[in-house]
PDB file of N, CA and C in Angstrom:
ATOM      1  N   LYS A 102       8.775 -12.811   1.936  1.00  0.00           N
ATOM      2  CA  LYS A 102       9.406 -14.015   2.157  1.00  0.00           C
ATOM      3  C   LYS A 102       9.587 -14.269   3.828  1.00  0.00           C
ATOM      4  N   GLY A 103      10.179 -13.156   4.213  1.00  0.00           N
ATOM      5  CA  GLY A 103      10.480 -13.241   5.676  1.00  0.00           C
ATOM      6  C   GLY A 103       9.319 -13.431   6.525  1.00  0.00           C
ATOM      7  N   TRP A 104       8.249 -13.001   6.207  1.00  0.00           N
ATOM      8  CA  TRP A 104       6.899 -13.096   7.017  1.00  0.00           C
ATOM      9  C   TRP A 104       6.086 -14.320   6.706  1.00  0.00           C
ATOM     10  N   PHE A 105       5.977 -14.597   5.388  1.00  0.00           N
ATOM     11  CA  PHE A 105       4.958 -15.812   5.022  1.00  0.00           C
ATOM     12  C   PHE A 105       5.636 -16.983   4.290  1.00  0.00           C
ATOM     13  N   GLY A 106       7.072 -16.875   4.148  1.00  0.00           N
ATOM     14  CA  GLY A 106       7.795 -18.001   3.586  1.00  0.00           C
ATOM     15  C   GLY A 106       7.755 -17.953   2.027  1.00  0.00           C
ATOM     16  N   SER A 107       8.337 -18.962   1.307  1.00  0.00           N
ATOM     17  CA  SER A 107       8.656 -18.959   0.010  1.00  0.00           C
ATOM     18  C   SER A 107       7.384 -18.995  -0.896  1.00  0.00           C
ATOM     19  N   GLN A 108       6.173 -19.384  -0.334  1.00  0.00           N
ATOM     20  CA  GLN A 108       4.884 -19.514  -1.035  1.00  0.00           C
ATOM     21  C   GLN A 108       4.569 -18.126  -1.619  1.00  0.00           C
ATOM     22  N   VAL A 109       5.028 -16.935  -1.146  1.00  0.00           N
ATOM     23  CA  VAL A 109       4.633 -15.726  -1.586  1.00  0.00           C
ATOM     24  C   VAL A 109       5.110 -15.538  -3.141  1.00  0.00           C
ATOM     25  N   THR A 110       6.078 -16.224  -3.583  1.00  0.00           N
ATOM     26  CA  THR A 110       6.409 -16.209  -5.015  1.00  0.00           C
ATOM     27  C   THR A 110       5.397 -16.673  -5.916  1.00  0.00           C
ATOM     28  N   ASP A 111       4.542 -17.367  -5.375  1.00  0.00           N
ATOM     29  CA  ASP A 111       3.291 -17.804  -6.295  1.00  0.00           C
ATOM     30  C   ASP A 111       2.068 -16.850  -6.138  1.00  0.00           C
ATOM     31  N   TRP A 112       2.111 -16.046  -5.258  1.00  0.00           N
ATOM     32  CA  TRP A 112       1.096 -15.018  -5.152  1.00  0.00           C
ATOM     33  C   TRP A 112       0.939 -14.051  -6.471  1.00  0.00           C
ATOM     34  N   ARG A 113      -0.212 -13.643  -6.710  1.00  0.00           N
ATOM     35  CA  ARG A 113      -0.362 -12.716  -7.873  1.00  0.00           C
ATOM     36  C   ARG A 113      -1.112 -11.392  -7.185  1.00  0.00           C
ATOM     37  N   HIS A 114      -0.963 -10.322  -7.772  1.00  0.00           N
ATOM     38  CA  HIS A 114      -1.463  -9.041  -7.381  1.00  0.00           C
ATOM     39  C   HIS A 114      -2.928  -9.114  -8.000  1.00  0.00           C
ATOM     40  N   LEU A 115      -4.026  -8.832  -7.166  1.00  0.00           N
ATOM     41  CA  LEU A 115      -5.361  -8.858  -7.615  1.00  0.00           C
ATOM     42  C   LEU A 115      -5.776  -7.507  -8.197  1.00  0.00           C
ATOM     43  N   LYS A 116      -5.653  -6.527  -7.280  1.00  0.00           N
ATOM     44  CA  LYS A 116      -6.154  -5.217  -7.633  1.00  0.00           C
ATOM     45  C   LYS A 116      -5.713  -4.225  -6.613  1.00  0.00           C
ATOM     46  N   THR A 117      -5.385  -2.912  -6.998  1.00  0.00           N
ATOM     47  CA  THR A 117      -5.069  -1.952  -6.082  1.00  0.00           C
ATOM     48  C   THR A 117      -6.273  -0.907  -6.249  1.00  0.00           C
ATOM     49  N   VAL A 118      -6.852  -0.579  -4.993  1.00  0.00           N
ATOM     50  CA  VAL A 118      -7.879   0.468  -4.966  1.00  0.00           C
ATOM     51  C   VAL A 118      -7.529   1.780  -4.266  1.00  0.00           C
ATOM     52  N   ALA A 119      -7.634   2.824  -4.985  1.00  0.00           N
ATOM     53  CA  ALA A 119      -7.249   4.055  -4.288  1.00  0.00           C
ATOM     54  C   ALA A 119      -8.500   4.805  -3.749  1.00  0.00           C
ATOM     55  N   ILE A 120      -8.491   4.936  -2.511  1.00  0.00           N
ATOM     56  CA  ILE A 120      -9.728   5.594  -2.042  1.00  0.00           C
ATOM     57  C   ILE A 120      -9.423   6.916  -1.716  1.00  0.00           C
ATOM     58  N   GLN A 121     -10.230   7.827  -2.292  1.00  0.00           N
ATOM     59  CA  GLN A 121     -10.102   9.356  -2.192  1.00  0.00           C
ATOM     60  C   GLN A 121     -10.647   9.648  -0.739  1.00  0.00           C
ATOM     61  N   ARG A 122      -9.926  10.605  -0.111  1.00  0.00           N
ATOM     62  CA  ARG A 122     -10.289  11.184   1.184  1.00  0.00           C
ATOM     63  C   ARG A 122     -10.574   9.965   2.260  1.00  0.00           C
ATOM     64  N   ALA A 123      -9.740   9.058   2.174  1.00  0.00           N
ATOM     65  CA  ALA A 123      -9.890   7.965   3.116  1.00  0.00           C
ATOM     66  C   ALA A 123      -9.409   8.414   4.611  1.00  0.00           C
ATOM     67  N   LEU A 124      -8.566   9.451   4.770  1.00  0.00           N
ATOM     68  CA  LEU A 124      -8.344  10.030   5.769  1.00  0.00           C
ATOM     69  C   LEU A 124      -8.587  11.403   5.862  1.00  0.00           C
ATOM     70  N   PRO A 125      -8.935  12.033   7.154  1.00  0.00           N
ATOM     71  CA  PRO A 125      -9.265  13.478   7.142  1.00  0.00           C
ATOM     72  C   PRO A 125      -8.033  14.218   6.874  1.00  0.00           C
ATOM     73  N   THR A 126      -8.233  15.476   6.377  1.00  0.00           N
ATOM     74  CA  THR A 126      -7.156  16.343   6.004  1.00  0.00           C
ATOM     75  C   THR A 126      -6.474  16.813   7.215  1.00  0.00           C
ATOM     76  N   PRO A 127      -5.286  16.565   7.258  1.00  0.00           N
ATOM     77  CA  PRO A 127      -4.630  16.965   8.605  1.00  0.00           C
ATOM     78  C   PRO A 127      -4.372  18.519   8.553  1.00  0.00           C
ATOM     79  N   SER A 128      -4.484  19.051   9.684  1.00  0.00           N
ATOM     80  CA  SER A 128      -4.214  20.478   9.792  1.00  0.00           C
ATOM     81  C   SER A 128      -2.989  20.602  10.637  1.00  0.00           C
ATOM     82  N   PRO A 129      -2.271  21.790  10.559  1.00  0.00           N
ATOM     83  CA  PRO A 129      -0.911  21.956  11.086  1.00  0.00           C
ATOM     84  C   PRO A 129      -1.054  21.749  12.607  1.00  0.00           C
ATOM     85  N   ALA A 130      -2.228  22.246  13.145  1.00  0.00           N
ATOM     86  CA  ALA A 130      -2.497  22.035  14.701  1.00  0.00           C
ATOM     87  C   ALA A 130      -2.662  20.522  15.127  1.00  0.00           C
ATOM     88  N   SER A 131      -3.189  19.692  14.199  1.00  0.00           N
ATOM     89  CA  SER A 131      -3.398  18.345  14.535  1.00  0.00           C
ATOM     90  C   SER A 131      -2.110  17.594  14.402  1.00  0.00           C
ATOM     91  N   SER A 132      -1.140  18.022  13.661  1.00  0.00           N
ATOM     92  CA  SER A 132       0.162  17.219  13.543  1.00  0.00           C
ATOM     93  C   SER A 132       0.908  17.010  14.754  1.00  0.00           C
ATOM     94  N   PHE A 133       1.028  18.005  15.656  1.00  0.00           N
ATOM     95  CA  PHE A 133       1.613  17.841  16.998  1.00  0.00           C
ATOM     96  C   PHE A 133       0.776  18.391  17.956  1.00  0.00           C
ATOM     97  N   PRO A 134      -0.325  17.585  18.408  1.00  0.00           N
ATOM     98  CA  PRO A 134      -1.310  18.149  19.314  1.00  0.00           C
ATOM     99  C   PRO A 134      -0.706  18.244  20.792  1.00  0.00           C
ATOM    100  N   GLU A 135      -1.284  19.112  21.586  1.00  0.00           N
ATOM    101  CA  GLU A 135      -0.854  19.365  22.906  1.00  0.00           C
ATOM    102  C   GLU A 135      -1.311  18.158  23.706  1.00  0.00           C
ATOM    103  N   LYS A 136      -2.576  17.659  23.488  1.00  0.00           N
ATOM    104  CA  LYS A 136      -3.121  16.352  23.884  1.00  0.00           C
ATOM    105  C   LYS A 136      -3.831  15.717  22.905  1.00  0.00           C
ATOM    106  N   ALA A 137      -3.551  14.291  23.024  1.00  0.00           N
ATOM    107  CA  ALA A 137      -3.980  13.464  21.925  1.00  0.00           C
ATOM    108  C   ALA A 137      -5.480  12.741  22.328  1.00  0.00           C
ATOM    109  N   PHE A 138      -6.109  13.497  23.306  1.00  0.00           N
ATOM    110  CA  PHE A 138      -7.438  13.100  23.672  1.00  0.00           C
ATOM    111  C   PHE A 138      -8.137  14.302  24.273  1.00  0.00           C
ATOM    112  N   ALA A 139      -9.465  14.027  24.510  1.00  0.00           N
ATOM    113  CA  ALA A 139     -10.348  15.185  25.142  1.00  0.00           C
ATOM    114  C   ALA A 139     -11.154  14.732  26.035  1.00  0.00           C
ATOM    115  N   LYS A 140     -11.524  15.482  27.041  1.00  0.00           N
ATOM    116  CA  LYS A 140     -12.658  15.050  27.959  1.00  0.00           C
ATOM    117  C   LYS A 140     -13.752  15.879  27.859  1.00  0.00           C
ATOM    118  N   HIS A 141     -14.878  15.197  27.462  1.00  0.00           N
ATOM    119  CA  HIS A 141     -16.143  15.935  27.329  1.00  0.00           C
ATOM    120  C   HIS A 141     -16.554  16.478  28.642  1.00  0.00           C
ATOM    121  N   PRO A 142     -17.426  17.590  28.719  1.00  0.00           N
ATOM    122  CA  PRO A 142     -17.969  18.113  30.006  1.00  0.00           C
ATOM    123  C   PRO A 142     -18.660  17.042  30.863  1.00  0.00           C
ATOM    124  N   SER A 143     -19.282  16.031  30.106  1.00  0.00           N
ATOM    125  CA  SER A 143     -20.006  15.101  30.778  1.00  0.00           C
ATOM    126  C   SER A 143     -18.955  14.037  31.618  1.00  0.00           C
ATOM    127  N   GLY A 144     -17.638  14.202  31.399  1.00  0.00           N
ATOM    128  CA  GLY A 144     -16.716  13.380  31.999  1.00  0.00           C
ATOM    129  C   GLY A 144     -16.314  12.099  31.154  1.00  0.00           C
ATOM    130  N   VAL A 145     -16.823  11.984  29.798  1.00  0.00           N
ATOM    131  CA  VAL A 145     -16.507  10.851  29.062  1.00  0.00           C
ATOM    132  C   VAL A 145     -15.293  11.352  28.141  1.00  0.00           C
ATOM    133  N   PHE A 146     -14.173  10.495  28.161  1.00  0.00           N
ATOM    134  CA  PHE A 146     -13.156  10.715  27.330  1.00  0.00           C
ATOM    135  C   PHE A 146     -13.284  10.530  25.757  1.00  0.00           C
ATOM    136  N   VAL A 147     -12.717  11.328  24.989  1.00  0.00           N
ATOM    137  CA  VAL A 147     -12.820  11.204  23.589  1.00  0.00           C
ATOM    138  C   VAL A 147     -11.439  11.016  22.980  1.00  0.00           C
ATOM    139  N   ALA A 148     -11.242   9.996  22.178  1.00  0.00           N
ATOM    140  CA  ALA A 148     -10.097   9.541  21.549  1.00  0.00           C
ATOM    141  C   ALA A 148     -10.210   9.319  20.168  1.00  0.00           C
ATOM    142  N   GLY A 149      -9.283   9.412  19.266  1.00  0.00           N
ATOM    143  CA  GLY A 149      -9.398   9.283  17.900  1.00  0.00           C
ATOM    144  C   GLY A 149      -8.275   9.975  17.096  1.00  0.00           C
ATOM    145  N   ASP A 150      -8.056   9.619  15.815  1.00  0.00           N
ATOM    146  CA  ASP A 150      -6.929  10.190  14.997  1.00  0.00           C
ATOM    147  C   ASP A 150      -7.297  11.675  14.831  1.00  0.00           C
ATOM    148  N   HIS A 151      -8.568  11.946  14.821  1.00  0.00           N
ATOM    149  CA  HIS A 151      -8.788  13.399  14.593  1.00  0.00           C
ATOM    150  C   HIS A 151      -8.363  14.353  15.615  1.00  0.00           C
ATOM    151  N   LEU A 152      -7.890  13.754  16.808  1.00  0.00           N
ATOM    152  CA  LEU A 152      -7.420  14.518  18.005  1.00  0.00           C
ATOM    153  C   LEU A 152      -5.773  14.470  18.066  1.00  0.00           C
ATOM    154  N   ALA A 153      -5.317  13.607  17.162  1.00  0.00           N
ATOM    155  CA  ALA A 153      -3.783  13.445  17.052  1.00  0.00           C
ATOM    156  C   ALA A 153      -3.370  13.658  15.668  1.00  0.00           C
ATOM    157  N   SER A 154      -3.049  12.721  14.743  1.00  0.00           N
ATOM    158  CA  SER A 154      -2.736  12.877  13.431  1.00  0.00           C
ATOM    159  C   SER A 154      -3.583  11.962  12.587  1.00  0.00           C
ATOM    160  N   ALA A 155      -3.948  12.288  11.509  1.00  0.00           N
ATOM    161  CA  ALA A 155      -4.885  11.539  10.737  1.00  0.00           C
ATOM    162  C   ALA A 155      -4.232  10.270  10.091  1.00  0.00           C
ATOM    163  N   SER A 156      -4.220   9.288  10.951  1.00  0.00           N
ATOM    164  CA  SER A 156      -3.491   7.971  10.639  1.00  0.00           C
ATOM    165  C   SER A 156      -3.895   6.983  11.655  1.00  0.00           C
ATOM    166  N   ILE A 157      -3.481   5.778  11.311  1.00  0.00           N
ATOM    167  CA  ILE A 157      -3.698   4.527  12.326  1.00  0.00           C
ATOM    168  C   ILE A 157      -2.798   4.979  13.532  1.00  0.00           C
ATOM    169  N   GLU A 158      -1.606   5.483  13.260  1.00  0.00           N
ATOM    170  CA  GLU A 158      -0.627   5.614  14.407  1.00  0.00           C
ATOM    171  C   GLU A 158      -1.304   6.845  15.221  1.00  0.00           C
ATOM    172  N   GLY A 159      -1.916   7.882  14.646  1.00  0.00           N
ATOM    173  CA  GLY A 159      -2.544   8.883  15.487  1.00  0.00           C
ATOM    174  C   GLY A 159      -3.648   8.198  16.364  1.00  0.00           C
ATOM    175  N   ALA A 160      -4.589   7.375  15.736  1.00  0.00           N
ATOM    176  CA  ALA A 160      -5.532   6.814  16.541  1.00  0.00           C
ATOM    177  C   ALA A 160      -4.927   5.886  17.753  1.00  0.00           C
ATOM    178  N   MET A 161      -3.917   5.216  17.461  1.00  0.00           N
ATOM    179  CA  MET A 161      -3.213   4.456  18.580  1.00  0.00           C
ATOM    180  C   MET A 161      -2.658   5.427  19.679  1.00  0.00           C
ATOM    181  N   ILE A 162      -1.997   6.389  19.131  1.00  0.00           N
ATOM    182  CA  ILE A 162      -1.533   7.421  20.148  1.00  0.00           C
ATOM    183  C   ILE A 162      -2.509   7.906  20.959  1.00  0.00           C
ATOM    184  N   SER A 163      -3.674   8.365  20.419  1.00  0.00           N
ATOM    185  CA  SER A 163      -4.717   8.885  21.004  1.00  0.00           C
ATOM    186  C   SER A 163      -5.246   7.933  22.149  1.00  0.00           C
ATOM    187  N   GLY A 164      -5.383   6.582  21.723  1.00  0.00           N
ATOM    188  CA  GLY A 164      -6.042   5.708  22.617  1.00  0.00           C
ATOM    189  C   GLY A 164      -5.077   5.396  23.784  1.00  0.00           C
ATOM    190  N   VAL A 165      -3.771   5.262  23.479  1.00  0.00           N
ATOM    191  CA  VAL A 165      -2.833   5.154  24.622  1.00  0.00           C
ATOM    192  C   VAL A 165      -2.959   6.319  25.557  1.00  0.00           C
ATOM    193  N   GLU A 166      -2.844   7.370  25.191  1.00  0.00           N
ATOM    194  CA  GLU A 166      -3.022   8.734  25.885  1.00  0.00           C
ATOM    195  C   GLU A 166      -4.282   8.733  26.727  1.00  0.00           C
ATOM    196  N   THR A 167      -5.338   8.271  26.244  1.00  0.00           N
ATOM    197  CA  THR A 167      -6.583   8.329  26.916  1.00  0.00           C
ATOM    198  C   THR A 167      -6.691   7.376  28.034  1.00  0.00           C
ATOM    199  N   ALA A 168      -6.010   6.070  27.523  1.00  0.00           N
ATOM    200  CA  ALA A 168      -5.889   5.008  28.680  1.00  0.00           C
ATOM    201  C   ALA A 168      -5.090   5.442  29.745  1.00  0.00           C
ATOM    202  N   LYS A 169      -3.910   6.186  29.529  1.00  0.00           N
ATOM    203  CA  LYS A 169      -3.088   6.815  30.658  1.00  0.00           C
ATOM    204  C   LYS A 169      -3.803   7.704  31.521  1.00  0.00           C
ATOM    205  N   ALA A 170      -4.655   8.557  30.799  1.00  0.00           N
ATOM    206  CA  ALA A 170      -5.267   9.682  31.605  1.00  0.00           C
ATOM    207  C   ALA A 170      -6.343   8.878  32.461  1.00  0.00           C
ATOM    208  N   THR A 171      -7.058   7.996  31.925  1.00  0.00           N
ATOM    209  CA  THR A 171      -8.047   7.158  32.658  1.00  0.00           C
ATOM    210  C   THR A 171      -7.513   6.483  33.813  1.00  0.00           C
ATOM    211  N   ILE A 172      -6.260   5.761  33.666  1.00  0.00           N
ATOM    212  CA  ILE A 172      -5.729   5.077  34.799  1.00  0.00           C
ATOM    213  C   ILE A 172      -5.274   6.042  36.003  1.00  0.00           C
ATOM    214  N   GLU A 173      -4.852   7.289  35.436  1.00  0.00           N
ATOM    215  CA  GLU A 173      -4.299   8.254  36.408  1.00  0.00           C
ATOM    216  C   GLU A 173      -5.558   8.719  37.180  1.00  0.00           C
ATOM    217  N   ILE A 174      -6.685   9.005  36.647  1.00  0.00           N
ATOM    218  CA  ILE A 174      -7.906   9.439  37.358  1.00  0.00           C
ATOM    219  C   ILE A 174      -8.459   8.363  38.272  1.00  0.00           C
ATOM    220  N   LEU A 175      -8.406   7.153  37.766  1.00  0.00           N
ATOM    221  CA  LEU A 175      -8.930   5.949  38.590  1.00  0.00           C
ATOM    222  C   LEU A 175      -8.036   5.679  39.812  1.00  0.00           C
ATOM    223  N   THR A 176      -6.644   5.836  39.484  1.00  0.00           N
ATOM    224  CA  THR A 176      -5.650   5.661  40.600  1.00  0.00           C
ATOM    225  C   THR A 176      -5.788   6.696  41.651  1.00  0.00           C
ATOM    226  N   ASN A 177      -5.930   7.918  41.176  1.00  0.00           N
ATOM    227  CA  ASN A 177      -6.105   9.060  42.170  1.00  0.00           C
ATOM    228  C   ASN A 177      -7.406   9.017  42.981  1.00  0.00           C
ATOM    229  N   SER A 178      -8.451   8.488  42.371  1.00  0.00           N
ATOM    230  CA  SER A 178      -9.706   8.319  43.021  1.00  0.00           C
ATOM    231  C   SER A 178      -9.443   7.237  43.923  1.00  0.00           C
ATOM    232  N   ALA A 179      -8.898   6.159  43.754  1.00  0.00           N
ATOM    233  CA  ALA A 179      -8.817   4.957  44.542  1.00  0.00           C
ATOM    234  C   ALA A 179      -8.039   5.275  45.928  1.00  0.00           C
ATOM    235  N   THR A 180      -6.904   6.336  45.853  1.00  0.00           N
ATOM    236  CA  THR A 180      -6.219   6.580  46.942  1.00  0.00           C
ATOM    237  C   THR A 180      -6.801   7.675  47.834  1.00  0.00           C
ATOM    238  N   ARG A 181      -7.921   8.184  47.340  1.00  0.00           N
ATOM    239  CA  ARG A 181      -8.576   9.199  48.227  1.00  0.00           C
ATOM    240  C   ARG A 181      -9.384   8.585  49.471  1.00  0.00           C
TER     241      ARG A 181
END
């Protein structure tokens, strides 16, 4: 009700779908990664939940860390 108002009392549940293996199986190493991004030898950054934690949060963290690393590289290149 706080988000959508009192109209939610008229809503009805349609269906719940359980999706098996919707997320990759997390390994202990991926739960607390040293880096949440990778740099391919070609110079392209790689980001994703597979590099952080198997979740939307992991994907977001990886994206933010990749953006920070990219900004740092571009900033350092511009000052040279």
